[in-house]
């Protein structure tokens, strides 16, 4: 009987202790979620339920009374800074990977990477959320270091406070400063040169890496160091910081103006991968902000064109160079990294945005595009007036590496390009009677072709345009629709005669 009483006492006291432990545990884990999280939050484990603003990649809604302040703050970085500041630096994100990616196995001895992040007046919250997401979601055995390159920011918190903060992080983080505003290209070169990892991973300063982002990238490089890899770039809303999965069904291309654009992955690339969407996509171009490259290979193929200024065109330049000089450029669909896409740039461009991008594009066209550069020059004649500096070192690099011609690239890497691989002439088609020209009138695919006043370019040649299927002839615009040419029975009247006028480039340049 007494023994039973003893047992009851022992049981009761241990129960009290257990409850006390639980209380302490709960109390401290609660505290992680609230006031402490912005500064010292433990690495967030994805899947663990948390309920702060933006957790799980959810959108942040700003209450009505703060809308005015929010708009004011938006202007600072051209994204919703107020929302960003409400979100924990280590917020959780959804696992947006394809099912087939989640249990892929990668070799143990992957090469280690340095992560190089260039920033200019970046917000504290976005910059440090980028850094935290790298640290929290990468195996530390694969992380050599993080290198933050400050491209002459003016904000005080990016000086000593930043250096103090990153000292406490579990992975070595180095901060290097450019002496003057140098732009993305030169700042990245600086970051690359002082880093030491076998692989260099470039990230933008407002990214969030997701679970398992790094291993599939490094695995491709381990397999072949001439493979340059990009993650799928997910969208972090600039308005709400909502995290939205990017598509594995788009890849990088460009248009005649040499603007980078996303296009659907063509059937031939799906076929090559036998329909397995978890396999990397060969992409003609990269967006530029986020990619990994073997350090030696980066050197070997000539890093970046240091003659380019600030930003723009460098992504196409490195894309063409990789492909034409024997490398491979891929989007690794099992790797997801989010990026805050903005509608406007918060940066100032010394000398003006247009001038800089024209200069950079001119350099890449001159060095890499052979005769196909003319497509670009015709569509943006302003480009031919810019001073693009000396390109002899880049041209000799191309020579030295024995890179293939641009026609090879179009044929083998980007056959679905807007730039035709084979063309008869480059110019305009003018109606003999009306003296107007065929024009796409900035219309989109599957819309009517237009007819418009000619822009006026050199040499000509008379022809009749016969439609093969209907055996009818292209005629001047009809009465009902004066801007659209018509197809009628062939009469060989003047309205069915067209002049093909070649653009004679030396003439306009
Ligand atoms: Mn960016």
Short mmCIF file of C-alpha atoms and ligand atoms in Angstrom, two decimals:
data_model
loop_
_atom_site.label_atom_id
_atom_site.label_comp_id
_atom_site.label_asym_id
_atom_site.label_seq_id
_atom_site.Cartn_x
_atom_site.Cartn_y
_atom_site.Cartn_z
CA UNK A 1 0.00 0.00 0.00
CA UNK A 2 2.77 2.41 1.02
CA UNK A 3 4.77 1.38 -1.97
CA UNK A 4 1.86 2.39 -4.14
CA UNK A 5 1.75 5.80 -2.45
CA UNK A 6 5.48 6.25 -3.13
CA UNK A 7 4.90 5.40 -6.73
CA UNK A 8 2.17 8.02 -6.93
CA UNK A 9 4.45 10.69 -5.51
CA UNK A 10 7.29 9.79 -7.88
CA UNK A 11 4.91 9.78 -10.81
CA UNK A 12 3.36 13.10 -9.83
CA UNK A 13 6.72 14.87 -9.40
CA UNK A 14 8.09 13.57 -12.70
CA UNK A 15 4.87 14.64 -14.36
CA UNK A 16 5.41 18.13 -12.98
CA UNK A 17 8.95 18.13 -14.39
CA UNK A 18 7.80 16.93 -17.77
CA UNK A 19 5.19 19.67 -17.88
CA UNK A 20 7.74 22.26 -16.84
CA UNK A 21 10.10 21.10 -19.62
CA UNK A 22 7.33 21.28 -22.14
CA UNK A 23 6.41 24.75 -21.00
CA UNK A 24 10.03 25.94 -21.33
CA UNK A 25 10.38 24.31 -24.74
CA UNK A 26 7.17 25.83 -26.02
CA UNK A 27 7.99 29.23 -24.58
CA UNK A 28 11.36 29.42 -26.31
CA UNK A 29 10.19 28.02 -29.60
CA UNK A 30 7.35 30.58 -29.51
CA UNK A 31 9.95 33.26 -29.02
CA UNK A 32 11.79 32.18 -32.12
CA UNK A 33 8.74 33.05 -34.07
CA UNK A 34 8.19 36.50 -32.72
CA UNK A 35 10.52 39.28 -31.70
CA UNK A 36 13.78 37.43 -32.13
CA UNK A 37 13.26 36.08 -35.60
CA UNK A 38 14.51 39.03 -37.61
CA UNK A 39 17.91 39.00 -36.00
CA UNK A 40 18.68 35.64 -34.54
CA UNK A 41 16.05 33.27 -35.84
CA UNK A 42 17.16 29.69 -36.11
CA UNK A 43 17.40 28.33 -39.60
CA UNK A 44 13.85 27.72 -40.72
CA UNK A 45 13.03 24.14 -41.48
CA UNK A 46 10.68 24.04 -44.43
CA UNK A 47 7.44 22.32 -43.70
CA UNK A 48 7.46 23.40 -40.06
CA UNK A 49 4.24 25.34 -39.58
CA UNK A 50 4.96 29.01 -38.92
CA UNK A 51 2.54 31.85 -39.09
CA UNK A 52 4.49 35.11 -39.51
CA UNK A 53 3.91 37.42 -42.48
CA UNK A 54 5.04 35.88 -45.76
CA UNK A 55 5.68 32.44 -44.23
CA UNK A 56 5.33 29.58 -46.67
CA UNK A 57 5.90 32.13 -49.44
CA UNK A 58 2.46 33.65 -48.85
CA UNK A 59 1.71 37.21 -49.96
CA UNK A 60 1.93 39.99 -47.40
CA UNK A 61 -1.06 42.27 -47.20
CA UNK A 62 -0.43 45.78 -45.92
CA UNK A 63 -3.27 47.15 -43.77
CA UNK A 64 -5.18 50.13 -45.15
CA UNK A 65 -3.78 52.62 -42.68
CA UNK A 66 -0.24 51.95 -43.88
CA UNK A 67 -0.89 52.19 -47.60
CA UNK A 68 0.49 55.71 -47.93
CA UNK A 69 3.69 54.87 -46.10
CA UNK A 70 3.99 51.69 -48.17
CA UNK A 71 3.84 53.67 -51.43
CA UNK A 72 6.48 56.06 -50.16
CA UNK A 73 8.78 53.19 -49.21
CA UNK A 74 8.17 51.41 -52.52
CA UNK A 75 10.10 54.10 -54.36
CA UNK A 76 13.31 53.39 -52.49
CA UNK A 77 13.98 50.01 -54.12
CA UNK A 78 11.09 49.75 -56.60
CA UNK A 79 9.60 46.92 -54.58
CA UNK A 80 7.36 46.72 -51.53
CA UNK A 81 10.02 47.39 -48.92
CA UNK A 82 7.44 47.53 -46.12
CA UNK A 83 6.28 44.00 -46.94
CA UNK A 84 9.86 42.79 -47.21
CA UNK A 85 10.68 44.19 -43.79
CA UNK A 86 7.73 42.40 -42.21
CA UNK A 87 8.93 39.02 -43.47
CA UNK A 88 11.42 36.97 -41.45
CA UNK A 89 14.89 36.81 -42.95
CA UNK A 90 14.61 33.04 -42.72
CA UNK A 91 11.01 32.66 -43.83
CA UNK A 92 9.80 29.26 -44.97
CA UNK A 93 9.05 28.62 -48.62
CA UNK A 94 6.98 26.01 -50.40
CA UNK A 95 8.80 23.11 -52.03
CA UNK A 96 7.91 23.85 -55.63
CA UNK A 97 10.03 21.13 -57.23
CA UNK A 98 8.65 18.47 -59.52
CA UNK A 99 7.92 15.27 -57.59
CA UNK A 100 10.66 13.48 -59.53
CA UNK A 101 13.24 15.95 -58.23
CA UNK A 102 12.57 15.46 -54.55
CA UNK A 103 14.32 12.14 -54.10
CA UNK A 104 17.05 12.36 -56.72
CA UNK A 105 20.42 11.31 -55.39
CA UNK A 106 23.60 13.26 -56.06
CA UNK A 107 27.23 12.22 -55.66
CA UNK A 108 28.84 12.91 -52.27
CA UNK A 109 31.94 14.65 -53.54
CA UNK A 110 30.38 17.55 -55.38
CA UNK A 111 32.63 20.58 -55.98
CA UNK A 112 32.30 23.37 -53.43
CA UNK A 113 30.98 26.74 -54.47
CA UNK A 114 31.55 30.35 -53.61
CA UNK A 115 28.39 32.39 -53.89
CA UNK A 116 29.04 35.86 -55.30
CA UNK A 117 26.37 38.49 -54.76
CA UNK A 118 26.75 42.02 -56.14
CA UNK A 119 24.64 44.74 -54.60
CA UNK A 120 24.12 48.45 -55.01
CA UNK A 121 21.97 50.21 -52.40
CA UNK A 122 20.08 46.97 -51.79
CA UNK A 123 17.55 46.84 -48.96
CA UNK A 124 18.78 45.18 -45.77
CA UNK A 125 15.91 42.72 -45.66
CA UNK A 126 16.21 41.46 -49.23
CA UNK A 127 20.01 41.25 -49.16
CA UNK A 128 20.13 39.38 -45.88
CA UNK A 129 17.22 37.16 -46.82
CA UNK A 130 19.24 36.16 -49.87
CA UNK A 131 22.24 35.38 -47.68
CA UNK A 132 20.18 33.51 -45.08
CA UNK A 133 18.44 31.43 -47.69
CA UNK A 134 21.80 30.39 -49.14
CA UNK A 135 23.08 29.40 -45.70
CA UNK A 136 19.90 27.72 -44.51
CA UNK A 137 19.21 25.72 -47.65
CA UNK A 138 22.68 24.64 -48.80
CA UNK A 139 24.70 21.79 -47.31
CA UNK A 140 27.55 23.66 -45.60
CA UNK A 141 30.02 21.10 -46.90
CA UNK A 142 29.29 22.48 -50.38
CA UNK A 143 29.52 26.15 -49.43
CA UNK A 144 33.00 27.58 -49.58
CA UNK A 145 31.92 31.12 -48.70
CA UNK A 146 29.60 33.92 -49.63
CA UNK A 147 31.18 37.01 -51.19
CA UNK A 148 29.16 40.22 -51.07
CA UNK A 149 30.44 42.80 -53.52
CA UNK A 150 29.28 46.30 -52.72
CA UNK A 151 29.16 48.35 -55.89
CA UNK A 152 29.64 51.69 -54.15
CA UNK A 153 26.39 51.78 -52.17
CA UNK A 154 25.58 55.00 -50.36
CA UNK A 155 23.48 53.60 -47.50
CA UNK A 156 25.05 53.51 -44.07
CA UNK A 157 23.50 50.23 -42.95
CA UNK A 158 25.36 48.50 -45.78
CA UNK A 159 28.70 49.58 -44.27
CA UNK A 160 29.72 48.51 -40.75
CA UNK A 161 26.35 47.14 -39.65
CA UNK A 162 26.43 44.69 -42.55
CA UNK A 163 29.98 43.58 -41.73
CA UNK A 164 29.00 43.12 -38.07
CA UNK A 165 25.93 41.10 -38.97
CA UNK A 166 27.59 38.69 -41.37
CA UNK A 167 30.38 37.91 -38.88
CA UNK A 168 27.88 35.99 -36.79
CA UNK A 169 26.68 33.76 -39.58
CA UNK A 170 27.58 30.07 -39.71
CA UNK A 171 29.26 30.32 -43.12
CA UNK A 172 32.17 32.65 -43.94
CA UNK A 173 30.74 35.79 -45.54
CA UNK A 174 33.13 38.35 -46.98
CA UNK A 175 32.21 41.90 -47.89
CA UNK A 176 34.31 43.63 -50.54
CA UNK A 177 33.78 47.17 -51.76
CA UNK A 178 34.27 48.65 -55.19
CA UNK A 179 36.02 52.00 -54.92
CA UNK A 180 33.62 53.59 -57.37
CA UNK A 181 30.42 52.62 -59.13
CA UNK A 182 31.54 49.91 -61.50
CA UNK A 183 28.43 48.07 -62.58
CA UNK A 184 27.43 44.46 -62.38
CA UNK A 185 29.98 43.13 -64.82
CA UNK A 186 33.12 44.54 -63.21
CA UNK A 187 31.82 43.97 -59.69
CA UNK A 188 31.18 40.31 -60.50
CA UNK A 189 34.66 39.98 -61.93
CA UNK A 190 36.04 41.39 -58.69
CA UNK A 191 33.95 38.99 -56.60
CA UNK A 192 35.01 36.05 -58.74
CA UNK A 193 38.69 36.98 -58.52
CA UNK A 194 38.80 37.09 -54.72
CA UNK A 195 36.66 33.99 -54.19
CA UNK A 196 38.18 30.54 -53.82
CA UNK A 197 35.54 27.84 -54.39
CA UNK A 198 35.92 25.49 -57.35
CA UNK A 199 32.54 26.67 -58.59
CA UNK A 200 31.35 30.26 -58.71
CA UNK A 201 27.64 30.81 -58.22
CA UNK A 202 26.36 34.27 -59.07
CA UNK A 203 23.14 35.42 -57.45
CA UNK A 204 21.24 38.68 -57.48
CA UNK A 205 20.92 40.55 -54.19
CA UNK A 206 17.15 39.96 -53.85
CA UNK A 207 16.79 36.21 -54.17
CA UNK A 208 15.59 33.33 -52.03
CA UNK A 209 17.03 29.86 -52.53
CA UNK A 210 14.72 26.92 -51.96
CA UNK A 211 15.33 23.44 -50.58
CA UNK A 212 17.72 21.42 -52.69
CA UNK A 213 18.63 24.26 -55.03
CA UNK A 214 22.39 23.76 -54.96
CA UNK A 215 23.10 20.04 -55.34
CA UNK A 216 21.58 19.59 -58.82
CA UNK A 217 23.54 22.59 -60.11
CA UNK A 218 26.87 21.34 -58.79
CA UNK A 219 26.15 17.81 -59.99
CA UNK A 220 25.94 19.00 -63.60
CA UNK A 221 29.24 20.84 -63.30
CA UNK A 222 30.88 17.82 -61.72
CA UNK A 223 29.75 15.75 -64.70
CA UNK A 224 31.19 18.21 -67.19
CA UNK A 225 32.96 21.38 -66.17
CA UNK A 226 32.04 23.00 -69.47
CA UNK A 227 28.39 22.96 -68.44
CA UNK A 228 27.12 26.30 -67.18
CA UNK A 229 23.92 25.97 -65.20
CA UNK A 230 21.01 28.17 -64.18
CA UNK A 231 18.25 27.33 -61.71
CA UNK A 232 14.62 27.86 -62.58
CA UNK A 233 14.01 31.44 -61.57
CA UNK A 234 10.86 31.62 -59.49
CA UNK A 235 8.99 34.88 -59.11
CA UNK A 236 8.92 36.80 -55.85
CA UNK A 237 6.23 39.43 -56.31
CA UNK A 238 7.52 42.98 -56.05
CA UNK A 239 4.13 43.99 -54.58
CA UNK A 240 3.46 41.29 -51.99
CA UNK A 241 6.63 39.16 -51.84
CA UNK A 242 4.49 36.16 -52.65
CA UNK A 243 6.60 33.24 -53.84
CA UNK A 244 5.43 31.80 -57.16
CA UNK A 245 7.00 28.82 -58.90
CA UNK A 246 8.60 29.51 -62.26
CA UNK A 247 7.88 27.20 -65.17
CA UNK A 248 10.14 24.39 -66.30
CA UNK A 249 8.51 24.74 -69.71
CA UNK A 250 10.18 28.01 -70.70
CA UNK A 251 13.73 28.69 -71.73
CA UNK A 252 15.86 31.67 -72.66
CA UNK A 253 15.93 33.25 -76.10
CA UNK A 254 16.13 36.73 -77.58
CA UNK A 255 14.46 38.85 -80.23
CA UNK A 256 15.83 41.00 -83.06
CA UNK A 257 16.46 43.82 -80.64
CA UNK A 258 18.63 41.45 -78.61
CA UNK A 259 16.28 41.64 -75.67
CA UNK A 260 16.40 38.53 -73.55
CA UNK A 261 12.97 36.82 -73.53
CA UNK A 262 11.43 33.62 -72.16
CA UNK A 263 9.97 31.29 -74.79
CA UNK A 264 8.26 27.89 -74.53
CA UNK A 265 10.67 24.95 -74.53
CA UNK A 266 10.33 23.54 -78.05
CA UNK A 267 9.24 20.02 -78.79
CA UNK A 268 12.72 19.00 -80.01
CA UNK A 269 14.12 19.71 -76.55
CA UNK A 270 11.30 17.77 -74.87
CA UNK A 271 12.03 14.87 -77.24
CA UNK A 272 15.75 14.98 -76.53
CA UNK A 273 14.93 14.50 -72.84
CA UNK A 274 12.38 11.82 -73.69
CA UNK A 275 9.73 13.90 -71.99
CA UNK A 276 11.45 13.79 -68.58
CA UNK A 277 10.95 17.28 -67.22
CA UNK A 278 13.33 16.69 -64.32
CA UNK A 279 16.27 16.56 -66.75
CA UNK A 280 18.10 19.82 -67.49
CA UNK A 281 16.91 21.90 -70.43
CA UNK A 282 19.47 23.12 -72.94
CA UNK A 283 18.77 26.81 -73.20
CA UNK A 284 20.02 29.15 -75.96
CA UNK A 285 20.51 32.01 -73.50
CA UNK A 286 20.48 32.76 -69.79
CA UNK A 287 18.67 35.56 -67.99
CA UNK A 288 21.98 36.49 -66.43
CA UNK A 289 21.28 37.07 -62.75
CA UNK A 290 21.67 33.54 -61.42
CA UNK A 291 24.07 30.86 -62.60
CA UNK A 292 26.90 28.56 -61.57
CA UNK A 293 30.11 27.99 -63.49
CA UNK A 294 33.34 26.11 -62.86
CA UNK A 295 36.05 28.57 -61.88
CA UNK A 296 38.65 27.28 -64.36
CA UNK A 297 36.12 27.16 -67.15
CA UNK A 298 35.03 30.72 -66.39
CA UNK A 299 38.66 31.78 -66.88
CA UNK A 300 39.15 29.61 -69.91
CA UNK A 301 36.26 31.10 -71.86
CA UNK A 302 37.16 34.65 -70.97
CA UNK A 303 34.98 35.52 -67.92
CA UNK A 304 33.06 38.61 -68.98
CA UNK A 305 33.73 41.28 -71.58
CA UNK A 306 35.30 43.89 -69.33
CA UNK A 307 34.77 46.46 -72.08
CA UNK A 308 31.06 46.37 -71.32
CA UNK A 309 29.64 48.94 -68.94
CA UNK A 310 27.37 48.58 -65.89
CA UNK A 311 24.76 46.08 -67.05
CA UNK A 312 22.93 44.77 -70.10
CA UNK A 313 23.88 42.47 -72.93
CA UNK A 314 26.41 40.58 -70.81
CA UNK A 315 23.98 37.70 -70.39
CA UNK A 316 23.61 37.16 -74.14
CA UNK A 317 27.32 37.67 -74.65
CA UNK A 318 28.25 34.91 -72.22
CA UNK A 319 25.47 32.69 -73.59
CA UNK A 320 26.67 32.96 -77.20
CA UNK A 321 30.25 32.50 -76.07
CA UNK A 322 29.50 29.37 -74.04
CA UNK A 323 27.68 27.70 -76.91
CA UNK A 324 29.88 28.86 -79.78
CA UNK A 325 33.07 27.95 -77.94
CA UNK A 326 32.18 24.37 -77.07
CA UNK A 327 30.30 24.64 -73.77
CA UNK A 328 26.74 23.86 -72.76
CA UNK A 329 24.21 26.12 -71.12
CA UNK A 330 21.41 24.55 -69.14
CA UNK A 331 18.45 25.32 -66.95
CA UNK A 332 18.47 22.71 -64.22
CA UNK A 333 14.78 22.15 -63.61
CA UNK A 334 15.27 20.55 -60.19
CA UNK A 335 16.86 23.74 -58.84
CA UNK A 336 14.60 26.64 -57.89
CA UNK A 337 15.69 30.10 -56.78
CA UNK A 338 13.28 32.98 -56.34
CA UNK A 339 14.02 36.49 -57.57
CA UNK A 340 12.19 39.76 -57.01
CA UNK A 341 11.22 40.91 -60.50
CA UNK A 342 10.66 44.65 -60.68
CA UNK A 343 8.74 46.74 -63.15
CA UNK A 344 11.21 49.60 -63.01
CA UNK A 345 14.89 49.77 -62.19
CA UNK A 346 15.91 51.66 -59.04
CA UNK A 347 19.46 52.08 -60.32
CA UNK A 348 21.02 55.04 -61.99
CA UNK A 349 23.16 54.38 -65.04
CA UNK A 350 26.01 56.82 -65.42
CA UNK A 351 25.71 58.00 -69.02
CA UNK A 352 22.12 56.83 -69.53
CA UNK A 353 20.57 53.37 -69.75
CA UNK A 354 20.00 53.39 -73.50
CA UNK A 355 23.56 54.39 -74.36
CA UNK A 356 25.07 51.73 -72.15
CA UNK A 357 22.89 48.90 -73.37
CA UNK A 358 23.44 49.94 -76.99
CA UNK A 359 27.17 49.93 -76.49
CA UNK A 360 27.17 46.53 -74.80
CA UNK A 361 24.88 45.03 -77.42
CA UNK A 362 26.98 46.45 -80.21
CA UNK A 363 30.06 44.78 -78.75
CA UNK A 364 28.37 41.42 -78.51
CA UNK A 365 26.93 41.69 -82.02
CA UNK A 366 30.28 42.66 -83.51
CA UNK A 367 32.20 39.91 -81.77
CA UNK A 368 29.77 36.98 -81.91
CA UNK A 369 27.00 37.39 -84.47
CA UNK A 370 28.85 37.55 -87.80
CA UNK A 371 26.59 38.71 -90.66
CA UNK A 372 23.49 38.13 -88.50
CA UNK A 373 24.32 41.31 -86.61
CA UNK A 374 22.59 43.11 -89.47
CA UNK A 375 19.18 41.92 -88.27
CA UNK A 376 19.87 43.72 -85.04
CA UNK A 377 21.20 46.86 -86.72
CA UNK A 378 18.19 47.14 -89.02
CA UNK A 379 15.72 47.00 -86.17
CA UNK A 380 17.67 49.39 -83.93
CA UNK A 381 19.59 51.75 -86.20
CA UNK A 382 20.60 53.91 -83.20
CA UNK A 383 22.99 51.16 -82.17
CA UNK A 384 25.26 51.80 -85.13
CA UNK A 385 25.99 55.30 -83.94
CA UNK A 386 27.41 54.43 -80.54
CA UNK A 387 31.09 54.27 -79.81
CA UNK A 388 31.62 50.69 -78.73
CA UNK A 389 35.31 50.87 -77.96
CA UNK A 390 37.97 48.37 -78.87
CA UNK A 391 36.95 44.76 -79.43
CA UNK A 392 40.23 43.31 -80.67
CA UNK A 393 40.91 41.37 -77.47
CA UNK A 394 37.46 39.77 -77.60
CA UNK A 395 37.81 38.98 -81.27
CA UNK A 396 41.16 37.32 -80.65
CA UNK A 397 39.63 35.38 -77.76
CA UNK A 398 37.10 34.00 -80.23
CA UNK A 399 39.95 33.15 -82.55
CA UNK A 400 42.03 31.52 -79.84
CA UNK A 401 39.17 29.34 -78.61
CA UNK A 402 38.29 28.45 -82.20
CA UNK A 403 34.66 29.21 -81.59
CA UNK A 404 32.02 28.24 -84.09
CA UNK A 405 30.17 30.76 -86.26
CA UNK A 406 26.85 32.26 -85.26
CA UNK A 407 25.15 30.33 -88.07
CA UNK A 408 26.15 27.13 -86.25
CA UNK A 409 24.54 28.45 -83.09
CA UNK A 410 21.31 29.27 -84.90
CA UNK A 411 21.31 25.92 -86.66
CA UNK A 412 22.11 23.70 -83.69
CA UNK A 413 21.24 25.53 -80.51
CA UNK A 414 18.47 27.94 -81.41
CA UNK A 415 16.70 26.81 -84.60
CA UNK A 416 13.46 28.31 -83.30
CA UNK A 417 15.10 31.74 -83.16
CA UNK A 418 13.30 34.74 -84.64
CA UNK A 419 16.44 35.37 -86.66
CA UNK A 420 16.13 33.20 -89.78
CA UNK A 421 19.03 30.86 -90.42
CA UNK A 422 18.67 31.14 -94.16
CA UNK A 423 17.52 34.26 -95.86
CA UNK A 424 17.48 35.52 -99.40
CA UNK A 425 17.78 39.17 -98.72
CA UNK A 426 17.32 41.64 -95.97
CA UNK A 427 15.21 44.63 -96.95
CA UNK A 428 11.72 45.72 -97.88
CA UNK A 429 8.97 44.71 -100.29
CA UNK A 430 7.36 47.73 -101.99
CA UNK A 431 4.18 47.73 -104.08
CA UNK A 432 4.83 49.24 -107.50
CA UNK A 433 1.46 51.00 -107.76
CA UNK A 434 0.94 52.36 -104.27
CA UNK A 435 4.60 52.64 -103.30
CA UNK A 436 3.84 51.20 -99.87
CA UNK A 437 5.67 48.37 -98.15
CA UNK A 438 4.75 45.14 -96.41
CA UNK A 439 5.06 45.68 -92.71
CA UNK A 440 4.29 43.59 -89.68
CA UNK A 441 3.01 46.80 -88.03
CA UNK A 442 4.21 45.46 -84.67
CA UNK A 443 1.56 42.77 -84.89
CA UNK A 444 1.88 39.48 -83.09
CA UNK A 445 1.87 35.94 -84.36
CA UNK A 446 -1.13 34.73 -86.39
CA UNK A 447 -2.32 38.24 -87.14
CA UNK A 448 -2.71 39.93 -90.51
CA UNK A 449 0.35 41.33 -92.17
CA UNK A 450 0.14 45.09 -92.68
CA UNK A 451 1.06 47.57 -95.36
CA UNK A 452 2.74 50.83 -94.52
CA UNK A 453 4.85 53.65 -95.88
CA UNK A 454 8.32 52.40 -96.73
CA UNK A 455 11.25 53.28 -94.51
CA UNK A 456 13.42 53.69 -97.58
CA UNK A 457 16.50 51.55 -98.03
CA UNK A 458 18.82 50.83 -100.98
CA UNK A 459 18.86 48.64 -104.20
CA UNK A 460 15.81 46.88 -105.74
CA UNK A 461 14.46 44.03 -107.78
CA UNK A 462 10.94 43.58 -109.29
CA UNK A 463 8.89 40.48 -108.51
CA UNK A 464 5.43 38.99 -108.29
CA UNK A 465 4.59 37.22 -105.05
CA UNK A 466 2.60 34.07 -105.72
CA UNK A 467 0.95 32.13 -102.93
CA UNK A 468 1.98 28.50 -103.49
CA UNK A 469 -1.21 26.89 -102.19
CA UNK A 470 -3.84 29.04 -103.88
CA UNK A 471 -1.75 30.11 -106.87
CA UNK A 472 -2.99 33.65 -106.33
CA UNK A 473 -0.94 36.81 -106.33
CA UNK A 474 -0.28 39.29 -103.59
CA UNK A 475 -2.09 42.50 -104.45
CA UNK A 476 -2.23 45.98 -102.96
CA UNK A 477 -4.46 46.63 -99.98
CA UNK A 478 -8.17 46.14 -100.60
CA UNK A 479 -10.76 48.88 -100.48
CA UNK A 480 -12.31 47.61 -97.24
CA UNK A 481 -9.05 47.37 -95.36
CA UNK A 482 -6.54 49.88 -96.62
CA UNK A 483 -3.79 48.65 -94.32
CA UNK A 484 -3.84 44.97 -95.23
CA UNK A 485 -2.61 43.58 -98.56
CA UNK A 486 -4.92 41.16 -100.35
CA UNK A 487 -4.56 37.95 -102.38
CA UNK A 488 -6.28 37.89 -105.83
CA UNK A 489 -6.11 36.04 -109.14
CA UNK A 490 -2.90 36.95 -110.89
CA UNK A 491 -3.32 39.73 -113.48
CA UNK A 492 0.24 41.04 -113.39
CA UNK A 493 -1.11 44.54 -113.09
CA UNK A 494 1.03 47.14 -111.36
CA UNK A 495 -0.80 46.59 -108.10
CA UNK A 496 0.54 43.02 -108.12
CA UNK A 497 4.10 44.00 -108.78
CA UNK A 498 6.48 44.32 -105.90
CA UNK A 499 9.98 45.65 -105.61
CA UNK A 500 12.35 43.75 -103.41
CA UNK A 501 14.77 46.27 -102.09
CA UNK A 502 17.87 44.95 -100.42
CA UNK A 503 19.22 46.82 -97.52
CA UNK A 504 22.74 47.70 -98.42
CA UNK A 505 24.23 48.03 -95.01
CA UNK A 506 27.40 49.95 -95.85
CA UNK A 507 25.10 52.63 -97.21
CA UNK A 508 23.24 53.31 -94.02
CA UNK A 509 26.15 52.91 -91.69
MN1 LIG B 1 17.53 41.45 -59.97
#
